[in-house]
PDB file of C-alpha atoms in Angstrom:
ATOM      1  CA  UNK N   1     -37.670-140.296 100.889  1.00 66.00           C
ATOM      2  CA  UNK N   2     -35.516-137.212  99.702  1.00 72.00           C
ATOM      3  CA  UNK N   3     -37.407-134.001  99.395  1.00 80.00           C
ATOM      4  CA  UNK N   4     -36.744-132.319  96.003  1.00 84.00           C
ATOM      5  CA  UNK N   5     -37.133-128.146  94.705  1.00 86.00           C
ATOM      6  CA  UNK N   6     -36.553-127.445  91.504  1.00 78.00           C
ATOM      7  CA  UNK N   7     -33.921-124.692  91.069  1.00 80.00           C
ATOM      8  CA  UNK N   8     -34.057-121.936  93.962  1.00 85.00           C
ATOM      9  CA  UNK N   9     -32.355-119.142  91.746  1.00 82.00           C
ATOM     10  CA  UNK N  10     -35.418-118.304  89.957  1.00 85.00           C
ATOM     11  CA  UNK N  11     -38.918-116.553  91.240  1.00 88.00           C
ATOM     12  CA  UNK N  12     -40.391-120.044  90.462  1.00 88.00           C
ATOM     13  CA  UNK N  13     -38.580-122.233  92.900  1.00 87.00           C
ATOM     14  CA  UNK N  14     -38.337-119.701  95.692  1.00 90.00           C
ATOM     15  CA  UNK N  15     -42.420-119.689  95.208  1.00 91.00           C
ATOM     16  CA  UNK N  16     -42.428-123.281  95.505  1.00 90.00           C
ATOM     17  CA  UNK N  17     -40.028-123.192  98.635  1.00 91.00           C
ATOM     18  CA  UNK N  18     -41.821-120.375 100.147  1.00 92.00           C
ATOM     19  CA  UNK N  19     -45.349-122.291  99.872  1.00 92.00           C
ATOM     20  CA  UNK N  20     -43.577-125.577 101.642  1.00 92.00           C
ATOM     21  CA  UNK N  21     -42.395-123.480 104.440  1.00 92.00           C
ATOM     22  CA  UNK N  22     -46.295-121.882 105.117  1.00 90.00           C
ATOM     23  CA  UNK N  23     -46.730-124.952 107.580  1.00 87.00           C
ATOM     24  CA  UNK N  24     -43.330-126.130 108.586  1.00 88.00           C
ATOM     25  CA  UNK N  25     -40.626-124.573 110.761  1.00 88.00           C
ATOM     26  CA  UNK N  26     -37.523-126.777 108.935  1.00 90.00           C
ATOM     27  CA  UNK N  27     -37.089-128.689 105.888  1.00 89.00           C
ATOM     28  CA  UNK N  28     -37.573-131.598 107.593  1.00 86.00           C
ATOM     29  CA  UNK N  29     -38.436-132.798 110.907  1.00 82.00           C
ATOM     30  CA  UNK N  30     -39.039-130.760 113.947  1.00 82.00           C
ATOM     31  CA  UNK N  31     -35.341-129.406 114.618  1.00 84.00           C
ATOM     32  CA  UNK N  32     -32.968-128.397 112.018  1.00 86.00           C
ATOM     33  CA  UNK N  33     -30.808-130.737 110.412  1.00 87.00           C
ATOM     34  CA  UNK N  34     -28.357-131.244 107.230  1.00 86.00           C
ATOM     35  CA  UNK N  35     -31.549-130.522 105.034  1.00 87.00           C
ATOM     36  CA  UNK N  36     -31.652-126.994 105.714  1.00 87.00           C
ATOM     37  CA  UNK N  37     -28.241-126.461 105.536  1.00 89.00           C
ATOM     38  CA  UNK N  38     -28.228-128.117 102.232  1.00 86.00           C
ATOM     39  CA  UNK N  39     -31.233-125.581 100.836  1.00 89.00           C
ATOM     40  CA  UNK N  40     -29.889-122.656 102.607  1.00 89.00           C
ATOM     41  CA  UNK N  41     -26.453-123.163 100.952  1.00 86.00           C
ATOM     42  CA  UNK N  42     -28.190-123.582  97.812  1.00 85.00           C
ATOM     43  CA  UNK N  43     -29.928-120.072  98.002  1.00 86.00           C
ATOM     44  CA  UNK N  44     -27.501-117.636  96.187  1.00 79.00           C
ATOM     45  CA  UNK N  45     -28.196-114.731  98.670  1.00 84.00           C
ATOM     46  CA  UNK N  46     -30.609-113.643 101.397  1.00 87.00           C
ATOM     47  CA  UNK N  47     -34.448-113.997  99.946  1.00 88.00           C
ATOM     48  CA  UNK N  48     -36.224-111.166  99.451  1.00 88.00           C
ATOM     49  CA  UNK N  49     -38.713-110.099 102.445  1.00 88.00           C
ATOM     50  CA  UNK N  50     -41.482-111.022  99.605  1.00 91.00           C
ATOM     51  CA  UNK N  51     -41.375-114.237 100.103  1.00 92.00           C
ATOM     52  CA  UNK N  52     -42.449-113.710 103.703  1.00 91.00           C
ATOM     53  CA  UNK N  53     -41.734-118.184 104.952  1.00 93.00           C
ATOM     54  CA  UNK N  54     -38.528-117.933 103.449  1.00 90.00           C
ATOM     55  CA  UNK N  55     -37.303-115.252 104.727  1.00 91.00           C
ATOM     56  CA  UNK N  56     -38.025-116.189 108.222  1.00 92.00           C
ATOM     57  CA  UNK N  57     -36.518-119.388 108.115  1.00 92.00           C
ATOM     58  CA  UNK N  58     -33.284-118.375 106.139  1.00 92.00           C
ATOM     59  CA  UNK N  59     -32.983-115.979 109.364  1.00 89.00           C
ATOM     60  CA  UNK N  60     -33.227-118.320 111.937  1.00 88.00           C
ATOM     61  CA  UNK N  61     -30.826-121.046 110.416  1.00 87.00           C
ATOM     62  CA  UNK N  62     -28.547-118.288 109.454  1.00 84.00           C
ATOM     63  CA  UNK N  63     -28.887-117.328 113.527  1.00 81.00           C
ATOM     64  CA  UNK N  64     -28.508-121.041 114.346  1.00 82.00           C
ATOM     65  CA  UNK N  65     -25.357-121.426 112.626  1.00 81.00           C
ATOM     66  CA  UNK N  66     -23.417-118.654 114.048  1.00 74.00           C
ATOM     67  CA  UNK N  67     -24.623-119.445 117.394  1.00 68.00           C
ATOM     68  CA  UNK N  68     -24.648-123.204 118.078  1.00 63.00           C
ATOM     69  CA  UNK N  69     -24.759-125.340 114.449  1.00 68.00           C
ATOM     70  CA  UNK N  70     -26.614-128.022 113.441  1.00 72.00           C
ATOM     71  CA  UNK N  71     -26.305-131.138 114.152  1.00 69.00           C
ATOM     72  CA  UNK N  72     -29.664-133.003 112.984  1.00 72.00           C
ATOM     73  CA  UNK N  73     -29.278-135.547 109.735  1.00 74.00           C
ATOM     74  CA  UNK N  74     -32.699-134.818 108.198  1.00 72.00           C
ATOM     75  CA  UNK N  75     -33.951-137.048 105.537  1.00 71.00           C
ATOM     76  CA  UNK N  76     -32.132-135.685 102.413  1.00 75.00           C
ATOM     77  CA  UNK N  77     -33.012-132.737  99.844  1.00 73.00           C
ATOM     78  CA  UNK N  78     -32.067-132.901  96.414  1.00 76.00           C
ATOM     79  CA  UNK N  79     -32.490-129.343  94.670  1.00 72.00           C
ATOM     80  CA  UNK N  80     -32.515-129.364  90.843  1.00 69.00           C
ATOM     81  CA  UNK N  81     -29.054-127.371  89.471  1.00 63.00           C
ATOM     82  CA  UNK N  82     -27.279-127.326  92.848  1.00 63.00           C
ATOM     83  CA  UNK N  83     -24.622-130.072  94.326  1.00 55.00           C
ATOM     84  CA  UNK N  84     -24.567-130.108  97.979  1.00 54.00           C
ATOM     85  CA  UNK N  85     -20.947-130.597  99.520  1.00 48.00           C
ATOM     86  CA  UNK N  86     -21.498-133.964 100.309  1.00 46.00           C
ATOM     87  CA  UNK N  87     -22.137-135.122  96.762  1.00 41.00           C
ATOM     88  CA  UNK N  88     -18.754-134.153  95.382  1.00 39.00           C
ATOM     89  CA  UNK N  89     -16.586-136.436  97.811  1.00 37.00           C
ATOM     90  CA  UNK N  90     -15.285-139.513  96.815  1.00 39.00           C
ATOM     91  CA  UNK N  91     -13.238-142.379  98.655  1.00 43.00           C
ATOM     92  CA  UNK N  92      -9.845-141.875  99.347  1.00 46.00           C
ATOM     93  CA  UNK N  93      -7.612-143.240  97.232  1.00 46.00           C
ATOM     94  CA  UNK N  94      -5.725-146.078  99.795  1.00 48.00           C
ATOM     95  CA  UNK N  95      -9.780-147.865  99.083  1.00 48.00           C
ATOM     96  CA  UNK N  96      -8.729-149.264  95.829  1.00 45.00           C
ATOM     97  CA  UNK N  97      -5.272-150.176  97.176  1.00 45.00           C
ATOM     98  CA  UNK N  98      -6.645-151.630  99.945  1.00 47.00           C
ATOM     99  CA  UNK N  99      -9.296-154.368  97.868  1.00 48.00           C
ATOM    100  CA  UNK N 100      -6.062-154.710  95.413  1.00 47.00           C
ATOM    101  CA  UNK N 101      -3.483-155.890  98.296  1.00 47.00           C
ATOM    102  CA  UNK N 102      -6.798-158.007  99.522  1.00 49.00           C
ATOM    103  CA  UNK N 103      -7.233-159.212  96.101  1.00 49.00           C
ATOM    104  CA  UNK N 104      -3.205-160.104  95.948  1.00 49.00           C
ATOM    105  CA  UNK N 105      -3.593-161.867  99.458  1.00 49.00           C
ATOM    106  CA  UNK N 106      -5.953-164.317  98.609  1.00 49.00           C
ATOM    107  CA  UNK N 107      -4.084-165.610  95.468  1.00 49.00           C
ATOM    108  CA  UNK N 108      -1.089-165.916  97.942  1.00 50.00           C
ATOM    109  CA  UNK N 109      -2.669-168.444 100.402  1.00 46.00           C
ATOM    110  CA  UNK N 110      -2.283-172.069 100.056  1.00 48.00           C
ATOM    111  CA  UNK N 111      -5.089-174.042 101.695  1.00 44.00           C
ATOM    112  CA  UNK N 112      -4.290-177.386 102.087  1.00 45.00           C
ATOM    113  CA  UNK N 113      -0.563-176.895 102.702  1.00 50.00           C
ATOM    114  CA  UNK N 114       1.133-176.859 106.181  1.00 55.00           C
ATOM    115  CA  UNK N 115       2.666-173.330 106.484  1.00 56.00           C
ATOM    116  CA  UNK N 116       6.146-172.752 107.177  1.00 65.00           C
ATOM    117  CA  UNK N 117       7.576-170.219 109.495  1.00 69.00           C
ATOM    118  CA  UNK N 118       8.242-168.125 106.703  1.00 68.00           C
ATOM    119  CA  UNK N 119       4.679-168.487 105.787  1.00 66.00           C
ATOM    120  CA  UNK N 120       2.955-167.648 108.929  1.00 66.00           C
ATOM    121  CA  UNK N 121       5.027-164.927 109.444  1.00 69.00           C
ATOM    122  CA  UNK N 122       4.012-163.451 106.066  1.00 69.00           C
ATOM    123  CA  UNK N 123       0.159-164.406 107.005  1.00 67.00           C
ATOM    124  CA  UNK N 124       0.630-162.446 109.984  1.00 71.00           C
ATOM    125  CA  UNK N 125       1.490-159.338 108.029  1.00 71.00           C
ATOM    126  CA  UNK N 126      -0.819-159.230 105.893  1.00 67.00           C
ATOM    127  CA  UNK N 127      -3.204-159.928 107.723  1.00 69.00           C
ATOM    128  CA  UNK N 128      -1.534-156.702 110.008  1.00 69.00           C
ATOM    129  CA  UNK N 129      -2.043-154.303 106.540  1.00 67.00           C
ATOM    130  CA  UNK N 130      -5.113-155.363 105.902  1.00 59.00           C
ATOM    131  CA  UNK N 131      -6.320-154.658 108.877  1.00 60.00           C
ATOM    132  CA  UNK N 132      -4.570-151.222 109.129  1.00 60.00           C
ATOM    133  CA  UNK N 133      -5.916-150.682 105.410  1.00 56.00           C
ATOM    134  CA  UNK N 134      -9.557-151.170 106.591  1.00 51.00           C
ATOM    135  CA  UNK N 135      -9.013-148.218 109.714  1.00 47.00           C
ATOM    136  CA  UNK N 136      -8.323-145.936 106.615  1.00 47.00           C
ATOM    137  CA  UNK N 137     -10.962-147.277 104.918  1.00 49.00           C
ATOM    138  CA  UNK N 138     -13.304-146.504 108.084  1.00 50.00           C
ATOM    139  CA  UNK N 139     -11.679-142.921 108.445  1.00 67.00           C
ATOM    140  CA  UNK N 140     -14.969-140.578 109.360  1.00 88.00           C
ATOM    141  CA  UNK N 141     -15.610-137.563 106.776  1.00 88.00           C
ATOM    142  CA  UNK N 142     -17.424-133.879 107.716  1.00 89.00           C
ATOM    143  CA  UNK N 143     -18.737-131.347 105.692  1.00 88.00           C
ATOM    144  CA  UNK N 144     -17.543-127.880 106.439  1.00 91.00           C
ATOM    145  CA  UNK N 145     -19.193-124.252 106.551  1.00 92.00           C
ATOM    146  CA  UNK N 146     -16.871-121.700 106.016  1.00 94.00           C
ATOM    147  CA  UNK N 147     -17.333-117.841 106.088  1.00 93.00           C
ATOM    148  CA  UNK N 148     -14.731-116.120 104.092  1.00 95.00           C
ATOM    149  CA  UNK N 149     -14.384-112.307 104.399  1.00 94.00           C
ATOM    150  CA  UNK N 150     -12.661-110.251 102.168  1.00 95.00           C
ATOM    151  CA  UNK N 151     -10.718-106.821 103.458  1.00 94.00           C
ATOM    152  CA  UNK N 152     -12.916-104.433 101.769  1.00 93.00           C
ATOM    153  CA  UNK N 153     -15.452-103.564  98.911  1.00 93.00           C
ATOM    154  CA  UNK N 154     -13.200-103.139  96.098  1.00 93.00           C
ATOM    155  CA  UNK N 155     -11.493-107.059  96.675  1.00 94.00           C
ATOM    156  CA  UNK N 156     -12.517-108.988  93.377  1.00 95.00           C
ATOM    157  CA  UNK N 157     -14.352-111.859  95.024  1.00 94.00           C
ATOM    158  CA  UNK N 158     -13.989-113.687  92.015  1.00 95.00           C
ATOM    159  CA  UNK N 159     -10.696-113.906  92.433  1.00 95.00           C
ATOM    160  CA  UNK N 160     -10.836-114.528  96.167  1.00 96.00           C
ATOM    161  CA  UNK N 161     -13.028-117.636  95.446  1.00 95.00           C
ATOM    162  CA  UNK N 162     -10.266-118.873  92.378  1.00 95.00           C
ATOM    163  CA  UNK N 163      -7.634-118.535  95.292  1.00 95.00           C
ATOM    164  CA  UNK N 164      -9.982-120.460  97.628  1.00 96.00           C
ATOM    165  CA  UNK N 165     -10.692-122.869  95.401  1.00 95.00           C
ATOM    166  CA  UNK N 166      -6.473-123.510  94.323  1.00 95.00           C
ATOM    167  CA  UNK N 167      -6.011-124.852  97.493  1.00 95.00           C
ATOM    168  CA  UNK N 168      -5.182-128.429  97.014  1.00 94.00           C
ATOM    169  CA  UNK N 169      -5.318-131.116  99.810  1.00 93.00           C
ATOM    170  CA  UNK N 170      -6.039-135.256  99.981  1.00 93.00           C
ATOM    171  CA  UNK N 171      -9.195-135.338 101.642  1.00 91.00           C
ATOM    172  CA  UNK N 172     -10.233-131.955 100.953  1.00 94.00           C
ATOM    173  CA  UNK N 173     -13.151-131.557  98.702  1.00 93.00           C
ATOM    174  CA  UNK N 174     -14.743-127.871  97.435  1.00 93.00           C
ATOM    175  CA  UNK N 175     -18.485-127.300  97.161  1.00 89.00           C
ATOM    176  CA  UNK N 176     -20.955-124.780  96.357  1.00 87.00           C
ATOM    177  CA  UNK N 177     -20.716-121.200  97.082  1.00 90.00           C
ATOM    178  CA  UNK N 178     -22.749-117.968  97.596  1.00 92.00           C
ATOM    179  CA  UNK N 179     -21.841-114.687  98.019  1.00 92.00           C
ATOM    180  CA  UNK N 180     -23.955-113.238 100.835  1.00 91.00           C
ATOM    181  CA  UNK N 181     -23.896-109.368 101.929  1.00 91.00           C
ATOM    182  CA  UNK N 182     -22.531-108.165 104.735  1.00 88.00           C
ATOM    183  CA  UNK N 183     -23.160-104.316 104.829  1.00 87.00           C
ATOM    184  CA  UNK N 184     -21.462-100.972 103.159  1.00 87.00           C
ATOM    185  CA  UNK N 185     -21.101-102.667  99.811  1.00 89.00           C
ATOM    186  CA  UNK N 186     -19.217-105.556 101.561  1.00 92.00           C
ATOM    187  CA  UNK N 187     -19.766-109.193 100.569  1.00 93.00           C
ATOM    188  CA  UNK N 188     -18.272-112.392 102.076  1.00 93.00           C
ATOM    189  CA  UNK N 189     -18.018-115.943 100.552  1.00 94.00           C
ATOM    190  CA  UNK N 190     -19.676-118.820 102.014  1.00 93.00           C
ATOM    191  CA  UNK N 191     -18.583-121.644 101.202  1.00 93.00           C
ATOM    192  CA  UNK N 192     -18.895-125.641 101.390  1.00 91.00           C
ATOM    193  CA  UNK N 193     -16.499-128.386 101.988  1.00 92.00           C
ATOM    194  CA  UNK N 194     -16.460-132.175 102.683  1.00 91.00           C
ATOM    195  CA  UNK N 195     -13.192-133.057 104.445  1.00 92.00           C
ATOM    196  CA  UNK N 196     -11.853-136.760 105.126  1.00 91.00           C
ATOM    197  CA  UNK N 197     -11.201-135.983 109.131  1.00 91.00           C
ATOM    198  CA  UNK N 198      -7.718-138.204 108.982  1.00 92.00           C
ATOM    199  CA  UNK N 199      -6.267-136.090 106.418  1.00 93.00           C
ATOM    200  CA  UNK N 200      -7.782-132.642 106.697  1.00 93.00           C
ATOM    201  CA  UNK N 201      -7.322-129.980 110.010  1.00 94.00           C
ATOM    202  CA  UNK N 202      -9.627-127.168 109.530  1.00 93.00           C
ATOM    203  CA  UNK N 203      -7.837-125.594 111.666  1.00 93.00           C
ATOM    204  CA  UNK N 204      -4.241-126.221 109.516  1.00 94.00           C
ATOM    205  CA  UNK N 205      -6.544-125.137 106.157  1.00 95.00           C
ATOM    206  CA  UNK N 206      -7.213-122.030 107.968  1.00 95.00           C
ATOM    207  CA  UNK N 207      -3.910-120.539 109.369  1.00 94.00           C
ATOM    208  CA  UNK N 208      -1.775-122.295 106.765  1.00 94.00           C
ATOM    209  CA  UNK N 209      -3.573-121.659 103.793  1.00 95.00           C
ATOM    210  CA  UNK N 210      -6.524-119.258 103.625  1.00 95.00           C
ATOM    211  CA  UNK N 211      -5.146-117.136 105.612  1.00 93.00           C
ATOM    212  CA  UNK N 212      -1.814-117.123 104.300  1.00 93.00           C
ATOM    213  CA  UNK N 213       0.510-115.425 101.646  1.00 93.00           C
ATOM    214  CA  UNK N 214      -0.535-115.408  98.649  1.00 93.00           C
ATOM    215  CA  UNK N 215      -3.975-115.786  99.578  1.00 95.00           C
ATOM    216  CA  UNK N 216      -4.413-113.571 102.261  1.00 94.00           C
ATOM    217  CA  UNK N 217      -3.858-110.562  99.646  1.00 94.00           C
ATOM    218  CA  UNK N 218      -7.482-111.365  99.150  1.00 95.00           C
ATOM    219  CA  UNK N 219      -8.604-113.043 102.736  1.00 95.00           C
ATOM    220  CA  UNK N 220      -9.091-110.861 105.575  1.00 93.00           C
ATOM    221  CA  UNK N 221     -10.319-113.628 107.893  1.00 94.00           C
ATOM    222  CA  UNK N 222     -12.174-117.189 107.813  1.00 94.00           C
ATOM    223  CA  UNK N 223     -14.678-118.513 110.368  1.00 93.00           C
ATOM    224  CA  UNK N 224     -16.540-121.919 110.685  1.00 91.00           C
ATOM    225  CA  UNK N 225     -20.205-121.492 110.795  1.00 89.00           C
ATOM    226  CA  UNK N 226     -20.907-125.369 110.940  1.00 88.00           C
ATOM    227  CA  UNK N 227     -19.313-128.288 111.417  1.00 88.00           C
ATOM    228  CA  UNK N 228     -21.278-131.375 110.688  1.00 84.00           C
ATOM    229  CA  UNK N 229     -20.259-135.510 110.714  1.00 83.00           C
ATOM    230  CA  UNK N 230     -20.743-137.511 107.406  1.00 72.00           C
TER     231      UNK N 230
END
């Protein structure tokens, strides 16, 4: 069964969260897992020392994440006001194609007559897309962790997320965001994705956009922090 908090921008929900983490080292479980990435994407910035539970687990996953990742699956956290990464993907299009030809197939087949050549030969394509329509059907999806630093305090990070964001792929899929302090004024984005693996290299989204002209007027440099299956 999920594990709900209502919304963690206010003093009220971090209370709530802070009072769940008196007797438990994660979200869920006894190792981290998707659950506390979830929450700790959902917190806007780096609790306060106040709320002493919080702040000591925000600090370890933040450690865990820059050192190793996270790999556990948790048992899902829904948080009241915030949309994990995950949430906002939906199937590639080539599903709906795919159950259409499918669809089309079946109407095609004649069951009681004997097939032709012709016939068998068409069979034996179909049958060849619909088989190669169902391995893009199966194509695995991960959600993404990206840090996103900008090349000094007086960057307009609202303008660095808008460019972020303006990046446009299939299979690419833009979640929630925090800005999170880094020191001397400076703040860098983190940011969430959910990226169909088939269609999407981080690696590509990195070098060839985010890091590119015209955004890199805004992006000094882009890091994963964790890379997690769907």
């Amino acid at each position: 069964m999920a594990i709900t908090f209502n919304d963690l921008n206010s003093a009220a929900g971090l209370n709530k969260l802070d009072e769940y983490l008196l007797t438990r080292s994660y979200i869920s479980g006894y190792q981290a897992s998707k659950d506390d990435i979830t929450v700790y994407a959902a917190l806007p910035a780096a609790p306060s020392s106040n709320y002493v539970n919080v702040s000591r687990w925000y600090n370890h996953i933040d450690a865990l994440l820059r050192i190793s990742g996270v790999t556990g699956e948790g048992r899902g956290v829904v948080i009241e006001g915030f949309v994990p990464a995950e949430a906002v993907a939906t199937p590639p299009a080539e599903d709906s194609k795919a159950t259409t030809a499918e669809d089309e197939d079946d109407d095609d087949v004649d069951l009681f007559g004997e097939e032709t050549e012709e016939e068998k030969k068409a069979s034996e394509e179909r049958a060849a897309a619909v088989k190669a329509s169902g391995k893009k059907k199966e194509s695995g999806k991960s959600s993404v962790l990206l840090d996103i630093k900008p090349w000094n305090d007086e960057t307009d990070m609202k303008k660095l997320e808008e460019a972020v964001r303006s990046v446009k792929m299939e299979g690419l899929h833009w979640g929630a965001s925090k800005l999170v302090p880094v020191g001397y004024g400076i703040k860098k984005l983190q940011i969430m994705l959910t990226i169909v693996d088939d269609l999407v290299s981080v690696d590509d989204l990195i070098e060839e956009h985010l890091t590119a002209e015209p955004i890199n007027e805004y992006v000094q440099s882009c890091d994963v922090v964790a890379f997690n299956k769907i």
